[in-house]
């Protein structure tokens, strides 16, 4: 599943890496990172030809996500910098079903990927996923949960929000919008935001994805559906 996210991220990082600095060491670092990202894309597409659908995974190609990735890329190629990744969501983000080993959660796979992509930077992953929580619980508390510095923010609430904020068969997406807005303004600088969509409760296809992605489109953040790739293969 996280190969999907890493592939989308690698492609977006390539797209955002159009600024260079004359420092030769930084240029070498940039060339390494871009080459690594391109090779990752090539090897992933070759390995998963039969069951990987990038077109299904990418729900929204967010311009603001790419714009803020330029900040991440600049850190990636500057030796001695630190890149902070934060994840908020429910039990999927917390690692439900992956035993008690938190290194099996998706944010830590992404941390490993970024450590390979940006070998001159320190990568810090902060996982604040909590089982059964929705975006209304998390949105006002992002800085308390993740700290003041976040460069990449991963949001996963399509399952819990749909279960908790559907009243009389009407889904309410305003808590998710509050979360997204706070994600841009509560940290020291606006992070690159990705909204990750999964399935609904009890592994049904119906979830909050379609409603959340409308908000993602409005705020120009990237939406990635793990659900649609998995259900296409079933």
PDB file of N, CA, C and O in Angstrom, residues 107-137:
ATOM      1  N   UNK A 107       3.549   5.533   8.190  1.00  0.00           N
ATOM      2  CA  UNK A 107       4.422   6.707   8.265  1.00  0.00           C
ATOM      3  C   UNK A 107       5.881   6.297   8.392  1.00  0.00           C
ATOM      4  O   UNK A 107       6.784   6.971   7.886  1.00  0.00           O
ATOM      5  N   UNK A 108       6.141   5.150   9.006  1.00  0.00           N
ATOM      6  CA  UNK A 108       7.531   4.724   9.179  1.00  0.00           C
ATOM      7  C   UNK A 108       8.090   4.107   7.907  1.00  0.00           C
ATOM      8  O   UNK A 108       9.301   4.165   7.667  1.00  0.00           O
ATOM      9  N   UNK A 109       7.247   3.553   7.063  1.00  0.00           N
ATOM     10  CA  UNK A 109       7.705   3.142   5.739  1.00  0.00           C
ATOM     11  C   UNK A 109       8.082   4.378   4.920  1.00  0.00           C
ATOM     12  O   UNK A 109       9.064   4.383   4.171  1.00  0.00           O
ATOM     13  N   UNK A 110       7.285   5.444   5.066  1.00  0.00           N
ATOM     14  CA  UNK A 110       7.585   6.682   4.353  1.00  0.00           C
ATOM     15  C   UNK A 110       8.843   7.330   4.927  1.00  0.00           C
ATOM     16  O   UNK A 110       9.666   7.886   4.185  1.00  0.00           O
ATOM     17  N   UNK A 111       9.022   7.247   6.239  1.00  0.00           N
ATOM     18  CA  UNK A 111      10.252   7.744   6.866  1.00  0.00           C
ATOM     19  C   UNK A 111      11.481   7.046   6.283  1.00  0.00           C
ATOM     20  O   UNK A 111      12.497   7.679   5.957  1.00  0.00           O
ATOM     21  N   UNK A 112      11.399   5.727   6.131  1.00  0.00           N
ATOM     22  CA  UNK A 112      12.510   4.965   5.555  1.00  0.00           C
ATOM     23  C   UNK A 112      12.769   5.393   4.113  1.00  0.00           C
ATOM     24  O   UNK A 112      13.923   5.566   3.703  1.00  0.00           O
ATOM     25  N   UNK A 113      11.699   5.563   3.346  1.00  0.00           N
ATOM     26  CA  UNK A 113      11.827   6.002   1.961  1.00  0.00           C
ATOM     27  C   UNK A 113      12.517   7.363   1.885  1.00  0.00           C
ATOM     28  O   UNK A 113      13.443   7.576   1.089  1.00  0.00           O
ATOM     29  N   UNK A 114      12.102   8.307   2.730  1.00  0.00           N
ATOM     30  CA  UNK A 114      12.697   9.640   2.704  1.00  0.00           C
ATOM     31  C   UNK A 114      14.149   9.613   3.179  1.00  0.00           C
ATOM     32  O   UNK A 114      14.981  10.407   2.714  1.00  0.00           O
ATOM     33  N   UNK A 115      14.478   8.712   4.101  1.00  0.00           N
ATOM     34  CA  UNK A 115      15.868   8.594   4.557  1.00  0.00           C
ATOM     35  C   UNK A 115      16.771   8.156   3.413  1.00  0.00           C
ATOM     36  O   UNK A 115      17.929   8.583   3.328  1.00  0.00           O
ATOM     37  N   UNK A 116      16.240   7.321   2.529  1.00  0.00           N
ATOM     38  CA  UNK A 116      17.000   6.911   1.356  1.00  0.00           C
ATOM     39  C   UNK A 116      17.052   8.023   0.307  1.00  0.00           C
ATOM     40  O   UNK A 116      18.063   8.223  -0.365  1.00  0.00           O
ATOM     41  N   UNK A 117      15.958   8.737   0.186  1.00  0.00           N
ATOM     42  CA  UNK A 117      15.865   9.817  -0.792  1.00  0.00           C
ATOM     43  C   UNK A 117      16.726  11.010  -0.391  1.00  0.00           C
ATOM     44  O   UNK A 117      17.326  11.669  -1.251  1.00  0.00           O
ATOM     45  N   UNK A 118      16.804  11.284   0.898  1.00  0.00           N
ATOM     46  CA  UNK A 118      17.503  12.471   1.421  1.00  0.00           C
ATOM     47  C   UNK A 118      18.557  12.036   2.444  1.00  0.00           C
ATOM     48  O   UNK A 118      18.387  12.272   3.660  1.00  0.00           O
ATOM     49  N   UNK A 119      19.640  11.400   2.005  1.00  0.00           N
ATOM     50  CA  UNK A 119      20.606  10.833   2.955  1.00  0.00           C
ATOM     51  C   UNK A 119      21.366  11.867   3.769  1.00  0.00           C
ATOM     52  O   UNK A 119      21.957  11.523   4.812  1.00  0.00           O
ATOM     53  N   UNK A 120      21.366  13.128   3.344  1.00  0.00           N
ATOM     54  CA  UNK A 120      22.089  14.165   4.079  1.00  0.00           C
ATOM     55  C   UNK A 120      21.212  14.875   5.105  1.00  0.00           C
ATOM     56  O   UNK A 120      21.675  15.791   5.781  1.00  0.00           O
ATOM     57  N   UNK A 121      19.960  14.476   5.200  1.00  0.00           N
ATOM     58  CA  UNK A 121      19.020  15.104   6.136  1.00  0.00           C
ATOM     59  C   UNK A 121      18.598  14.113   7.209  1.00  0.00           C
ATOM     60  O   UNK A 121      18.572  12.903   6.981  1.00  0.00           O
ATOM     61  N   UNK A 122      18.255  14.643   8.355  1.00  0.00           N
ATOM     62  CA  UNK A 122      17.664  13.818   9.410  1.00  0.00           C
ATOM     63  C   UNK A 122      16.151  13.808   9.219  1.00  0.00           C
ATOM     64  O   UNK A 122      15.532  14.868   9.120  1.00  0.00           O
ATOM     65  N   UNK A 123      15.571  12.621   9.167  1.00  0.00           N
ATOM     66  CA  UNK A 123      14.124  12.489   8.975  1.00  0.00           C
ATOM     67  C   UNK A 123      13.482  12.126  10.302  1.00  0.00           C
ATOM     68  O   UNK A 123      13.845  11.129  10.927  1.00  0.00           O
ATOM     69  N   UNK A 124      12.548  12.939  10.743  1.00  0.00           N
ATOM     70  CA  UNK A 124      11.834  12.695  12.000  1.00  0.00           C
ATOM     71  C   UNK A 124      10.361  12.460  11.705  1.00  0.00           C
ATOM     72  O   UNK A 124       9.693  13.321  11.116  1.00  0.00           O
ATOM     73  N   UNK A 125       9.863  11.290  12.080  1.00  0.00           N
ATOM     74  CA  UNK A 125       8.454  10.939  11.857  1.00  0.00           C
ATOM     75  C   UNK A 125       7.700  10.979  13.179  1.00  0.00           C
ATOM     76  O   UNK A 125       8.142  10.391  14.169  1.00  0.00           O
ATOM     77  N   UNK A 126       6.578  11.679  13.181  1.00  0.00           N
ATOM     78  CA  UNK A 126       5.753  11.809  14.373  1.00  0.00           C
ATOM     79  C   UNK A 126       4.376  11.238  14.050  1.00  0.00           C
ATOM     80  O   UNK A 126       3.644  11.794  13.228  1.00  0.00           O
ATOM     81  N   UNK A 127       4.048  10.134  14.668  1.00  0.00           N
ATOM     82  CA  UNK A 127       2.770   9.478  14.395  1.00  0.00           C
ATOM     83  C   UNK A 127       1.796   9.782  15.526  1.00  0.00           C
ATOM     84  O   UNK A 127       1.944   9.299  16.642  1.00  0.00           O
ATOM     85  N   UNK A 128       0.789  10.580  15.221  1.00  0.00           N
ATOM     86  CA  UNK A 128      -0.239  10.910  16.209  1.00  0.00           C
ATOM     87  C   UNK A 128      -1.584  10.301  15.846  1.00  0.00           C
ATOM     88  O   UNK A 128      -2.635  10.834  16.225  1.00  0.00           O
ATOM     89  N   UNK A 129      -1.573   9.210  15.112  1.00  0.00           N
ATOM     90  CA  UNK A 129      -2.803   8.487  14.845  1.00  0.00           C
ATOM     91  C   UNK A 129      -3.361   7.885  16.130  1.00  0.00           C
ATOM     92  O   UNK A 129      -2.605   7.363  16.956  1.00  0.00           O
ATOM     93  N   UNK A 130      -4.664   7.964  16.298  1.00  0.00           N
ATOM     94  CA  UNK A 130      -5.324   7.430  17.492  1.00  0.00           C
ATOM     95  C   UNK A 130      -6.583   6.672  17.059  1.00  0.00           C
ATOM     96  O   UNK A 130      -7.398   7.199  16.296  1.00  0.00           O
ATOM     97  N   UNK A 131      -6.720   5.469  17.539  1.00  0.00           N
ATOM     98  CA  UNK A 131      -7.869   4.669  17.176  1.00  0.00           C
ATOM     99  C   UNK A 131      -9.180   5.330  17.549  1.00  0.00           C
ATOM    100  O   UNK A 131      -9.294   5.960  18.602  1.00  0.00           O
ATOM    101  N   UNK A 132     -10.160   5.234  16.681  1.00  0.00           N
ATOM    102  CA  UNK A 132     -11.543   5.722  16.810  1.00  0.00           C
ATOM    103  C   UNK A 132     -11.673   7.241  16.747  1.00  0.00           C
ATOM    104  O   UNK A 132     -12.784   7.759  16.823  1.00  0.00           O
ATOM    105  N   UNK A 133     -10.589   7.987  16.582  1.00  0.00           N
ATOM    106  CA  UNK A 133     -10.718   9.441  16.557  1.00  0.00           C
ATOM    107  C   UNK A 133     -11.102   9.930  15.161  1.00  0.00           C
ATOM    108  O   UNK A 133     -10.733   9.346  14.152  1.00  0.00           O
ATOM    109  N   UNK A 134     -11.841  11.034  15.141  1.00  0.00           N
ATOM    110  CA  UNK A 134     -12.207  11.684  13.889  1.00  0.00           C
ATOM    111  C   UNK A 134     -11.488  13.004  13.740  1.00  0.00           C
ATOM    112  O   UNK A 134     -10.751  13.439  14.642  1.00  0.00           O
ATOM    113  N   UNK A 135     -11.703  13.669  12.614  1.00  0.00           N
ATOM    114  CA  UNK A 135     -10.978  14.911  12.355  1.00  0.00           C
ATOM    115  C   UNK A 135     -11.413  16.044  13.274  1.00  0.00           C
ATOM    116  O   UNK A 135     -10.639  16.972  13.526  1.00  0.00           O
ATOM    117  N   UNK A 136     -12.636  15.987  13.805  1.00  0.00           N
ATOM    118  CA  UNK A 136     -13.072  17.032  14.737  1.00  0.00           C
ATOM    119  C   UNK A 136     -12.299  16.951  16.041  1.00  0.00           C
ATOM    120  O   UNK A 136     -12.009  17.974  16.675  1.00  0.00           O
ATOM    121  N   UNK A 137     -11.933  15.756  16.455  1.00  0.00           N
ATOM    122  CA  UNK A 137     -11.131  15.581  17.669  1.00  0.00           C
ATOM    123  C   UNK A 137      -9.707  16.065  17.450  1.00  0.00           C
ATOM    124  O   UNK A 137      -9.090  16.651  18.353  1.00  0.00           O
TER     125      UNK A 137
END
